[in-house]
Amino acid sequence: MNIRQRIEKLRDQIRYHNYRYYVLDDPEIPDAEYDRLMRELQELEAGHPELVTPDSPTQRVGAQALEGFGEVRHEVPMLSLENAFSDEELAEFDRRVRERLEVDEVEYAAEPKLDGLAISLLYEEGVLVRGATRGDGATGEDVTRNVRTIHSVPLRLIGKGYPRRLEVRGEVIMPHEGFRKLNERVQAEGGKPFVNPRNAAAGSLRQLDPRITARRPLEMYCYGVGLVEGGRLPNRHSRILARLRDWGLRVYKGIETVRGLGGCIAYYEKMERVRNSLPFDIDGVVFKVDRLDQQQALGFVARAPRWAIARKFPAQEELTRVLDIDVQVGRTGAITPVARLEPVFVGGVTVTNATLHNEDEIRRKDVRIGDWVIVRRAGDVIPEIVRVVKERRPRNARRFVMPRKCPVCGSDIERVEGEAIARCSGGLYCPAQRKEAIKHFASRRAMDIEGLGDKLVEQLVDQELIHDVADLYRLDADTLAGLERMGQKSARNLIRALEASKHTSLERFLFALGIREVGEVTARALARAFGSSDGKGMSDSERARADIERLARASQEELEAIPDIGPVVADHIVRFFKQPHNREVIDKLLQAGITWPPQEQVAEQPLQGKTYVLTGTLSRMTRSEAKEKLQALGAKVSGSVSSKTTAVIAGEKAGSKLARAEKLGVPVLDEDDLVALLEQGA
Ligand code: 9MJ
């Protein structure tokens, strides 16, 4: 093979791997192998500059900045889309289409509406020759050198059968992850962060220096064609998109063909549900009549096709005013400042409050009472203030001052050095904390007490009918029936639900106690470690007591040896059980008859029941990797050596733990032994 052939071969290989990586998200080879191909090509081209072509994968990023962008006239105008803001407007669109076509049902291609920048790519003989912005639809800007830096834009099409001249259209976007990292970088360099991914994408593409664009995490998704010369395309939009994908262009995977209005609405609802789990922003969905002959028959109005419509999602960001900032007291006493807002319709609901998280957050965003702010509500997430519109700040805007006393119980508010969160020091003396603790206890994933809603808990605490969670089990139907919005029937149902909640599981019970940092996952790990697997000779309530006793006596070290439990959580657990008050409440709960079945045995693992201690430096893995691997095989990994330790695994420069193992006669293993041990599970 001569040099020219070798160069061409390398280019083809790299193009193919680019496609696997950037378009299909399914790389075939490891990065290192790709880097080797690229380096070989770069070296060959450096030795033979006469063989360098603009479509070579090495030529993505040119040098030098431009003075300004040239103009591009779009031979086929780049149209915009009509919007529909409701199902009714969508139905109206579908009705018009059916009437004009004189058919009963239409097939539509259904696509997400990406929120970026519309771009046109012109390929001649399969080579990218021009990239342009939409501009006013008739004339755009020449951003060829910038779009060339986007890896999902092929410099040369792959496969066969593409038209001699083919203009592909799509949206250039910045995915969330890249946006976040870019803003971190910009801020670290002292710059002003971008407001949203759309602005960041637009700003990046309009850089006169393509070397800057090249450092921006942009991607392009294609959704149609413009000019087509010297070749034919399929007669359906959906099939054209499939061809574009075959030629190496990136097309969103979730594009579907749907039937009629019903199909459109179902697609819209589905995308609305998945919207917040997509890696990029979408602001709606687009429906396009799939058959091209039907598109042609429908034609255009002004600047939009009659055969397509964008069904927009409700806006996720709106402008409103901060009327006041006050604080909420959480279950653990955490004081959260909350902005009271002028009611505003955003993300499909009326929002009146937005969390401000903590004092530092308020300072960082510089939110003041009276400010105009952008609120964001995405999906079911708690509404947030994105930023302040400083230009509109009124003169009398006031700064928030953290109160010194808890607004609920009057105890001091404390903020530990180095922690972001201020806390009410009242503990369970504070009714706010008690209410939250009881709500948590009753919640669906904890004790699952149906019918014990937030409002009811508040009444019960306010009227001093209950003080702690154990008091719940002493309520009687008559007392309950006397409460607001309760009748005999709901009172009886609640008593029944309380009875039913007594049969629970250890993990639910531990989660329900509301120990700081003990979520469901940790509660499960604790239940596995401390729950008895059988209760030979013991009654249910004796076994429950024994389980709790074992956990309450566990030391910091024993707790840390459990998978997923670190020093902080272990410390919270130890402290929780040291509090006499907590032990009393647990006693009362068990007396009330709360029980759980024996802990199910998890499938026997090779290192089940063994405890190892790692010490010194390992050469083939880090200590935390070793810890994870051992735990995955069922072993416990502890930080200190005792006579119960199965073995100490000692790397280089092992110190006091090794000495202690030798003193206690605990076996000592080296790194080779560790590797052999781990292979048991492989
Ligand atoms: C976006 N923005 O995702 C179109 N679009 O089609 C999709 N935009 C469009 N299609 C014709 N998916 C004009 C604009």
XYZ file of C-alpha atoms and ligand atoms in Angstrom:
696
model
C 0.000 0.000 0.000
C 1.430 3.400 -0.891
C 1.248 6.447 1.360
C -1.747 7.945 -0.412
C -3.686 4.707 0.014
C -2.686 4.364 3.640
C -3.838 7.928 4.307
C -7.205 7.286 2.636
C -7.627 4.059 4.559
C -6.918 5.797 7.864
C -9.375 8.581 7.028
C -12.106 6.072 6.237
C -11.454 4.230 9.473
C -11.489 7.424 11.527
C -14.686 8.630 9.840
C -16.320 5.331 10.644
C -15.233 5.468 14.286
C -16.336 9.108 14.547
C -19.737 7.964 13.373
C -19.851 5.131 15.903
C -18.794 7.479 18.669
C -20.525 10.773 17.915
C -23.608 9.689 15.978
C -24.468 6.239 17.250
C -23.081 6.730 20.774
C -21.742 3.209 20.402
C -17.963 3.242 20.051
C -16.429 0.099 18.688
C -12.835 0.646 19.771
C -11.262 2.115 22.915
C -10.202 5.764 22.866
C -6.523 4.818 22.892
C -6.900 2.875 19.648
C -8.714 5.810 18.044
C -5.943 8.141 19.202
C -3.364 5.888 17.559
C -5.176 6.007 14.206
C -5.466 9.772 14.446
C -1.822 10.193 15.359
C -0.668 8.028 12.473
C -2.765 10.082 10.068
C -1.449 13.351 11.488
C 2.128 12.158 11.125
C 1.642 10.996 7.544
C -0.053 14.259 6.595
C 2.697 16.275 8.266
C 5.240 14.478 6.091
C 3.116 14.929 2.950
C 1.338 18.287 3.117
C 0.367 17.982 -0.544
C -1.933 15.088 0.401
C -3.922 17.058 3.016
C -7.559 17.652 1.996
C -10.158 19.817 3.772
C -12.372 16.812 4.476
C -9.618 14.963 6.324
C -10.623 14.259 9.958
C -7.470 16.102 11.032
C -8.765 19.334 9.541
C -11.699 20.070 11.848
C -10.194 23.053 13.561
C -8.595 25.709 11.392
C -6.434 28.472 12.755
C -6.889 32.243 12.871
C -9.931 34.299 13.661
C -12.184 35.906 11.084
C -12.942 39.602 10.835
C -16.605 38.824 10.422
C -18.892 36.205 8.943
C -19.771 36.138 5.257
C -23.364 36.026 4.092
C -25.059 32.947 2.713
C -28.214 33.056 0.641
C -30.391 30.021 1.223
C -31.407 28.702 -2.182
C -34.326 26.991 -0.495
C -35.563 29.306 2.282
C -35.201 28.070 5.856
C -38.703 28.227 7.218
C -39.849 28.542 10.758
C -42.679 26.644 12.400
C -46.175 27.559 13.477
C -46.772 27.037 17.174
C -49.618 25.304 18.974
C -49.891 26.006 22.710
C -52.763 23.633 23.498
C -54.304 20.371 22.357
C -57.136 22.423 20.846
C -54.728 24.340 18.645
C -53.103 21.079 17.649
C -56.520 19.602 16.806
C -57.210 22.667 14.693
C -53.986 22.087 12.755
C -54.829 18.426 12.179
C -58.326 19.356 11.031
C -56.975 21.885 8.479
C -54.486 19.336 7.145
C -57.146 16.633 6.757
C -59.568 18.986 5.067
C -57.033 20.215 2.547
C -55.866 16.700 1.763
C -59.406 15.317 1.874
C -58.390 12.344 3.994
C -59.672 10.939 7.286
C -56.337 10.396 8.978
C -52.811 11.646 8.446
C -49.514 10.045 9.362
C -47.101 12.409 11.063
C -43.430 12.202 11.845
C -43.141 13.183 15.520
C -39.862 14.750 16.657
C -38.647 16.546 19.767
C -38.217 20.272 19.272
C -34.628 20.941 20.182
C -33.910 24.303 21.725
C -30.743 25.451 20.002
C -29.723 27.154 16.821
C -31.022 26.162 13.350
C -28.148 25.334 11.003
C -27.841 24.353 7.345
C -25.048 22.055 6.146
C -24.259 21.825 2.450
C -22.605 18.660 1.148
C -21.226 18.474 -2.393
C -20.142 15.045 -3.586
C -20.444 14.023 0.046
C -18.002 16.661 1.294
C -19.070 19.371 3.719
C -18.566 22.660 1.874
C -20.618 25.108 3.888
C -22.387 25.605 7.188
C -24.771 28.500 7.698
C -27.097 29.897 10.332
C -30.767 30.390 9.565
C -30.580 34.172 9.846
C -33.841 35.616 8.588
C -34.558 32.451 6.615
C -33.442 33.925 3.287
C -29.920 34.990 4.268
C -27.794 33.569 7.048
C -24.188 33.744 8.208
C -21.402 31.558 6.950
C -20.214 29.566 9.976
C -18.514 26.786 8.035
C -15.287 26.874 10.039
C -17.221 26.662 13.268
C -19.576 23.821 12.366
C -16.558 21.867 11.174
C -15.385 21.691 14.787
C -18.556 19.867 15.885
C -17.812 16.174 16.045
C -21.324 15.034 15.196
C -21.079 16.968 11.919
C -19.360 14.654 9.415
C -16.817 16.430 7.196
C -17.566 13.755 4.620
C -20.647 11.570 4.354
C -20.235 7.829 4.669
C -22.058 5.135 2.740
C -23.445 5.519 -0.767
C -26.322 7.012 -2.739
C -26.329 10.560 -1.427
C -27.301 13.304 -3.897
C -24.512 15.266 -5.578
C -25.628 18.387 -3.712
C -27.443 17.867 -0.458
C -28.380 20.488 2.087
C -29.094 19.022 5.524
C -30.821 21.020 8.232
C -30.878 20.615 11.934
C -30.284 22.133 15.318
C -26.981 22.788 17.028
C -27.357 22.364 20.775
C -25.261 22.146 23.901
C -26.145 19.189 26.157
C -26.643 19.923 29.873
C -23.509 18.151 31.032
C -21.289 20.115 28.660
C -23.095 23.326 29.560
C -22.454 22.782 33.243
C -18.771 22.093 32.690
C -18.394 25.040 30.339
C -19.928 27.393 32.884
C -17.650 26.020 35.600
C -14.671 26.712 33.373
C -15.883 30.167 32.372
C -16.422 31.105 36.016
C -13.077 29.682 37.107
C -11.484 31.947 34.520
C -13.366 34.897 35.991
C -15.890 35.181 33.159
C -19.646 35.589 33.207
C -21.532 32.286 32.963
C -24.030 31.651 30.178
C -27.678 31.965 31.129
C -28.824 28.748 29.450
C -27.600 26.073 27.023
C -29.293 27.771 24.064
C -27.411 31.019 24.589
C -24.207 29.099 25.142
C -24.700 27.204 21.863
C -25.481 30.395 19.948
C -22.563 32.251 21.514
C -20.200 29.379 20.739
C -21.202 29.115 17.097
C -20.835 32.817 16.545
C -17.205 32.897 17.653
C -14.969 34.431 15.023
C -12.161 32.182 16.201
C -13.028 28.536 15.459
C -10.457 27.402 18.023
C -12.821 28.704 20.694
C -15.809 26.947 19.132
C -13.786 23.742 19.072
C -13.518 23.833 22.873
C -17.273 24.107 23.298
C -19.313 20.914 23.741
C -21.684 21.361 20.798
C -23.711 18.743 19.013
C -25.860 18.760 15.929
C -29.085 16.821 15.396
C -30.545 16.777 11.876
C -34.260 16.964 11.164
C -34.663 17.639 7.454
C -33.241 18.599 4.097
C -33.279 21.753 1.985
C -31.647 21.799 -1.401
C -31.385 18.395 -3.146
C -29.696 18.129 -6.561
C -28.339 15.216 -8.531
C -30.008 12.419 -6.673
C -33.282 11.258 -5.241
C -34.510 10.886 -1.707
C -37.271 8.642 -0.336
C -40.868 9.859 -0.506
C -41.458 10.049 3.220
C -39.906 12.412 5.743
C -39.257 9.587 8.217
C -37.371 7.611 5.576
C -35.299 10.619 4.590
C -34.207 10.924 8.201
C -33.274 7.241 8.206
C -31.120 7.814 5.117
C -29.431 10.816 6.718
C -28.521 8.593 9.628
C -27.047 5.997 7.244
C -24.899 8.710 5.699
C -23.351 9.475 9.051
C -25.490 12.371 10.242
C -26.885 12.425 13.752
C -30.659 12.069 13.949
C -32.498 11.820 17.277
C -33.323 8.177 18.010
C -36.783 8.805 19.432
C -38.380 10.152 16.256
C -41.564 8.179 15.547
C -44.321 8.080 12.972
C -47.729 8.448 14.591
C -51.310 8.294 13.321
C -53.734 11.155 13.577
C -54.350 13.607 16.395
C -54.487 10.809 18.993
C -51.004 9.636 18.046
C -49.702 13.217 18.222
C -51.141 13.827 21.671
C -49.768 10.543 23.000
C -46.294 11.430 21.674
C -46.507 14.911 23.186
C -47.452 13.491 26.570
C -44.676 10.949 26.436
C -42.055 13.562 25.595
C -43.362 15.842 28.319
C -42.777 13.015 30.787
C -39.269 12.196 29.591
C -38.309 15.813 28.903
C -36.328 16.264 32.081
C -34.380 13.067 31.698
C -33.089 13.983 28.223
C -29.484 15.153 28.074
C -30.509 18.404 26.349
C -33.279 21.009 26.421
C -36.373 20.606 24.304
C -39.136 23.182 24.276
C -41.834 21.112 22.604
C -42.402 18.531 19.908
C -42.765 18.942 16.146
C -45.274 17.105 13.974
C -44.649 16.899 10.230
C -46.908 15.325 7.609
C -44.832 12.279 6.725
C -45.710 11.810 3.042
C -43.833 14.255 0.791
C -46.585 14.286 -1.859
C -48.967 15.428 0.865
C -46.447 18.037 2.054
C -46.276 19.364 -1.486
C -50.042 19.504 -1.803
C -50.249 21.511 1.397
C -47.525 24.033 0.519
C -46.607 27.085 2.599
C -48.048 30.170 4.194
C -45.854 33.221 4.597
C -42.751 31.801 6.304
C -43.979 28.474 7.630
C -44.995 25.208 6.011
C -48.655 24.171 6.262
C -47.531 20.575 6.824
C -45.739 21.060 10.158
C -46.465 22.427 13.590
C -44.566 22.827 16.847
C -46.572 21.843 19.921
C -44.818 23.855 22.598
C -44.457 22.786 26.226
C -45.603 25.261 28.863
C -42.720 27.658 29.556
C -40.421 26.452 32.352
C -39.142 29.926 33.106
C -41.093 33.055 33.888
C -40.557 36.489 35.304
C -42.030 37.464 38.666
C -41.309 39.429 41.845
C -40.012 38.443 45.251
C -42.574 39.724 47.743
C -40.724 38.500 50.807
C -38.169 35.982 52.013
C -38.904 33.907 55.101
C -37.671 30.650 56.513
C -38.937 27.098 56.888
C -37.807 24.656 59.549
C -37.175 21.117 58.332
C -37.186 17.741 60.046
C -33.577 18.018 61.163
C -33.962 21.672 62.110
C -32.424 22.866 58.851
C -33.537 26.415 58.179
C -34.375 26.951 54.526
C -35.013 30.453 53.250
C -38.024 30.541 50.939
C -38.915 33.312 48.521
C -42.598 34.276 48.534
C -43.416 35.199 44.968
C -46.072 37.104 43.152
C -48.056 34.127 41.768
C -46.925 33.182 38.276
C -47.931 30.396 35.887
C -44.819 28.400 35.026
C -44.157 24.810 33.992
C -47.901 24.168 33.954
C -48.756 25.283 37.522
C -49.125 28.478 39.529
C -46.023 29.005 41.614
C -46.025 31.147 44.761
C -42.835 29.983 46.536
C -39.310 29.136 45.496
C -36.633 27.582 47.655
C -33.453 29.557 48.158
C -31.601 26.615 49.788
C -29.356 28.549 52.204
C -27.741 31.884 52.992
C -24.768 31.340 50.707
C -27.092 30.660 47.807
C -28.961 33.912 48.444
C -25.691 35.793 48.541
C -24.382 34.091 45.410
C -27.517 34.906 43.437
C -27.868 38.252 45.218
C -31.618 37.872 45.618
C -33.288 40.738 47.507
C -36.822 41.343 48.647
C -38.561 43.338 45.912
C -36.377 41.978 43.088
C -37.641 40.835 39.710
C -36.482 37.269 39.204
C -36.621 34.437 36.690
C -38.287 31.419 38.297
C -37.891 27.987 36.867
C -40.050 24.948 37.444
C -38.908 21.861 35.573
C -41.031 18.728 35.855
C -41.983 18.026 39.433
C -38.871 19.638 40.811
C -39.305 22.365 43.444
C -39.391 25.801 41.773
C -36.133 27.697 41.839
C -34.910 31.200 41.255
C -32.574 31.088 38.273
C -31.356 34.658 38.493
C -32.221 38.208 39.369
C -32.986 40.737 36.641
C -30.662 43.363 38.109
C -31.672 45.998 35.565
C -35.106 46.001 37.159
C -34.039 46.130 40.796
C -36.171 48.675 42.653
C -34.393 51.212 44.844
C -36.025 49.943 47.995
C -35.019 46.301 47.438
C -33.960 44.799 50.804
C -31.367 42.200 51.704
C -32.446 39.079 53.578
C -31.186 38.714 57.135
C -31.117 35.248 58.698
C -33.181 35.385 61.909
C -31.293 34.640 65.135
C -34.204 32.734 66.685
C -36.317 29.939 65.258
C -39.587 31.497 64.102
C -41.470 28.437 65.355
C -40.014 27.648 68.804
C -37.818 30.641 69.563
C -34.657 28.552 70.108
C -31.340 29.893 68.819
C -30.487 29.336 65.177
C -26.960 27.983 64.842
C -24.677 27.625 61.911
C -21.692 25.335 62.299
C -18.440 26.694 60.839
C -17.903 25.404 57.344
C -21.476 24.184 56.931
C -23.900 25.853 54.555
C -26.990 25.041 56.569
C -28.242 26.965 59.592
C -30.238 24.917 62.076
C -32.791 25.486 64.795
C -31.199 24.217 68.002
C -34.578 23.302 69.516
C -34.473 19.647 68.440
C -37.685 17.851 69.277
C -38.719 20.738 71.486
C -39.389 22.613 68.249
C -42.909 21.825 67.005
C -41.803 22.405 63.407
C -39.174 19.698 63.677
C -41.586 17.363 65.432
C -44.215 17.874 62.763
C -41.723 17.135 60.013
C -40.435 14.060 61.834
C -43.978 12.725 62.199
C -44.838 13.453 58.549
C -41.721 11.583 57.520
C -42.547 8.650 59.807
C -46.013 8.348 58.275
C -44.911 8.813 54.658
C -45.502 6.208 52.003
C -41.949 4.904 51.842
C -41.587 4.842 55.603
C -44.449 3.451 57.747
C -46.981 4.117 54.991
C -49.840 5.296 57.224
C -52.595 6.017 54.769
C -54.811 8.948 55.614
C -52.335 10.677 57.924
C -51.724 13.731 55.787
C -49.631 16.826 56.523
C -52.571 18.949 57.630
C -53.707 16.320 60.089
C -50.237 15.971 61.600
C -50.138 19.738 62.067
C -53.477 19.741 63.875
C -52.454 16.832 66.099
C -49.226 18.546 67.142
C -50.774 22.001 67.501
C -53.534 20.641 69.720
C -50.937 18.689 71.697
C -52.695 15.402 71.029
C -49.364 13.885 70.067
C -45.794 14.763 70.935
C -43.843 12.111 69.152
C -44.381 9.340 66.631
C -45.176 6.766 69.304
C -48.175 8.825 70.443
C -49.791 8.125 67.062
C -50.516 4.576 68.214
C -52.441 5.830 71.258
C -54.940 7.877 69.311
C -58.518 6.711 69.412
C -61.247 7.110 66.822
C -63.313 9.515 68.939
C -60.449 11.975 69.383
C -59.679 11.830 65.672
C -63.298 12.263 64.649
C -63.409 15.555 66.533
C -60.703 17.104 64.339
C -61.228 19.455 61.444
C -62.089 17.770 58.180
C -62.367 14.387 59.884
C -65.510 12.304 60.334
C -66.278 9.026 62.064
C -65.487 7.112 58.932
C -62.107 8.654 58.137
C -61.193 8.395 61.823
C -61.930 4.666 61.794
C -59.990 4.251 58.558
C -56.997 6.006 60.034
C -57.058 3.772 63.116
C -57.123 0.788 60.794
C -54.203 2.198 58.788
C -52.242 2.723 62.002
C -52.878 -0.892 62.983
C -51.806 -2.106 59.549
C -48.605 -0.050 59.683
C -47.464 -2.035 62.719
C -46.568 -4.913 60.422
C -43.628 -3.420 58.656
C -40.058 -4.295 57.714
C -36.922 -3.457 59.628
C -35.648 -1.300 56.794
C -38.844 0.766 56.636
C -38.803 1.162 60.392
C -35.191 2.357 60.421
C -35.870 4.758 57.560
C -38.991 6.047 59.340
C -37.004 6.954 62.480
C -35.507 9.838 60.540
C -31.898 9.373 61.644
C -29.861 12.034 59.896
C -28.395 10.897 56.563
C -30.093 7.510 56.821
C -32.108 7.246 53.637
C -33.726 4.151 52.205
C -30.491 2.694 50.859
C -28.658 3.039 54.148
C -31.676 1.735 56.044
C -31.642 -1.357 53.845
C -27.933 -1.875 54.431
C -28.487 -1.585 58.194
C -31.406 -4.000 58.092
C -29.280 -6.538 56.231
C -26.464 -6.178 58.683
C -28.468 -6.162 61.921
C -31.738 -7.947 61.186
C -31.944 -11.514 62.497
C -32.474 -14.061 59.800
C -34.466 -16.380 62.000
C -35.987 -16.090 65.416
C -35.851 -19.595 66.767
C -37.666 -19.627 70.046
C -38.302 -15.900 70.028
C -41.604 -14.134 69.608
C -41.855 -11.507 66.877
C -41.596 -8.695 69.349
C -38.593 -10.251 71.125
C -36.812 -10.590 67.804
C -37.613 -6.980 66.879
C -36.175 -5.821 70.193
C -33.070 -7.917 69.670
C -32.525 -6.403 66.203
C -32.748 -2.867 67.539
C -30.543 -3.709 70.505
C -27.836 -5.037 68.193
C -27.923 -1.880 66.098
C -28.031 0.431 69.119
C -24.899 -1.216 70.526
C -22.957 -1.108 67.259
C -19.745 0.880 67.415
C -18.620 3.487 64.928
C -16.158 0.929 63.466
C -18.737 -1.817 63.093
C -21.047 0.577 61.281
C -18.337 1.820 58.955
C -17.621 -1.739 57.923
C -21.068 -1.940 56.314
C -21.185 -1.230 52.585
C -22.159 2.390 51.783
C -21.786 3.613 55.346
C -19.077 6.191 55.868
C -17.827 7.919 59.035
C -20.395 10.746 58.961
C -23.424 8.487 58.692
C -21.978 6.098 61.252
C -21.529 9.019 63.630
C -25.153 10.138 63.159
C -26.356 6.611 63.894
C -24.259 6.253 67.043
C -25.417 9.652 68.332
C -29.039 8.888 67.562
C -29.030 5.773 69.703
C -27.161 7.558 72.513
C -30.073 9.946 73.005
C -32.263 8.546 75.811
C -35.258 10.265 74.258
C -34.850 8.325 71.002
C -34.535 5.036 72.854
C -37.734 5.823 74.778
C -39.678 6.540 71.610
C -38.426 3.313 70.016
C -39.411 1.400 73.168
C -42.894 2.852 73.039
C -43.201 1.976 69.352
C -42.196 -1.622 69.988
C -44.555 -1.785 72.945
C -47.336 -0.559 70.703
C -46.741 -3.742 68.723
C -44.570 -2.793 65.778
C -42.894 -5.905 64.371
C -41.255 -7.144 61.206
C -40.553 -10.524 59.681
C -37.079 -12.086 59.927
C -34.539 -10.568 57.573
C -34.476 -12.405 54.254
C -31.180 -14.039 53.534
C -29.471 -12.384 50.615
C -28.048 -14.970 48.231
C -24.935 -16.413 49.798
C -21.851 -14.567 48.578
C -18.337 -16.001 48.524
C -16.997 -13.697 51.253
C -20.180 -13.437 53.312
C -19.482 -13.077 57.002
C -15.785 -12.250 56.570
C -14.240 -8.993 57.728
C -11.044 -7.574 56.253
C -8.881 -4.624 57.128
C -6.875 -2.908 54.388
C -3.633 -1.173 55.232
C -0.641 0.268 53.390
C -0.396 1.111 49.692
C -1.552 -1.323 47.042
C 0.056 -1.213 43.611
C -2.615 -2.683 41.354
C -5.652 -0.859 42.710
C -6.478 1.840 45.219
C -7.647 0.941 48.693
C -11.146 2.158 47.956
C -11.304 0.015 44.816
C -10.204 -2.962 46.848
C -12.835 -2.138 49.466
C -15.586 -1.978 46.850
C -14.529 -5.247 45.283
C -14.426 -7.048 48.609
C -17.819 -5.682 49.571
C -19.260 -6.723 46.223
C -18.353 -10.285 47.203
C -20.169 -9.926 50.501
C -17.217 -9.137 52.765
C -17.148 -6.393 55.357
C -14.203 -4.026 55.288
C -13.347 -2.443 58.583
C -10.997 0.355 59.555
C -9.622 -1.306 62.645
C -8.204 -4.691 63.564
C -9.851 -6.811 66.237
C -9.800 -10.471 67.125
C -12.884 -10.859 64.921
C -11.027 -9.656 61.814
C -10.745 -12.443 59.235
C -7.475 -11.108 57.831
C -5.473 -7.945 57.373
C -4.459 -7.168 53.793
C -1.177 -5.320 53.912
C 0.313 -3.335 51.027
C 3.565 -1.367 50.968
C 4.479 0.648 54.056
C 1.864 -0.968 56.269
C 2.147 0.321 59.828
C 0.360 -0.054 63.141
C -2.525 -2.162 61.827
C -0.081 -4.781 60.598
C 1.618 -4.774 63.990
C -1.721 -5.134 65.735
C -2.727 -8.045 63.478
C 0.487 -9.824 64.330
C -0.070 -9.213 68.014
C -3.640 -10.561 67.891
C -2.669 -13.460 65.665
C -4.900 -12.273 62.828
C -3.754 -13.686 59.447
C -1.951 -11.212 57.179
C -2.378 -11.354 53.388
C -0.386 -9.552 50.705
C -1.610 -8.037 47.447
C -1.259 -11.292 45.494
C -3.468 -13.022 48.054
C -5.981 -10.204 47.666
C -6.090 -10.633 43.889
C -6.591 -14.364 44.318
C -9.360 -13.695 46.826
C -11.135 -11.346 44.448
C -10.938 -13.850 41.630
C -13.243 -16.170 43.559
C -16.083 -13.890 42.671
C -15.048 -13.221 39.060
C -36.295 21.446 16.030
N -35.989 22.684 16.406
O -35.978 20.483 16.720
C -37.754 21.661 12.852
N -36.952 21.262 14.768
O -38.658 21.727 10.625
C -37.419 20.096 14.262
N -37.175 22.243 13.883
C -38.156 22.365 11.652
N -37.921 20.346 13.054
C -38.928 22.662 9.669
N -37.364 18.880 14.888
C -38.552 23.874 10.131
C -38.040 23.697 11.399
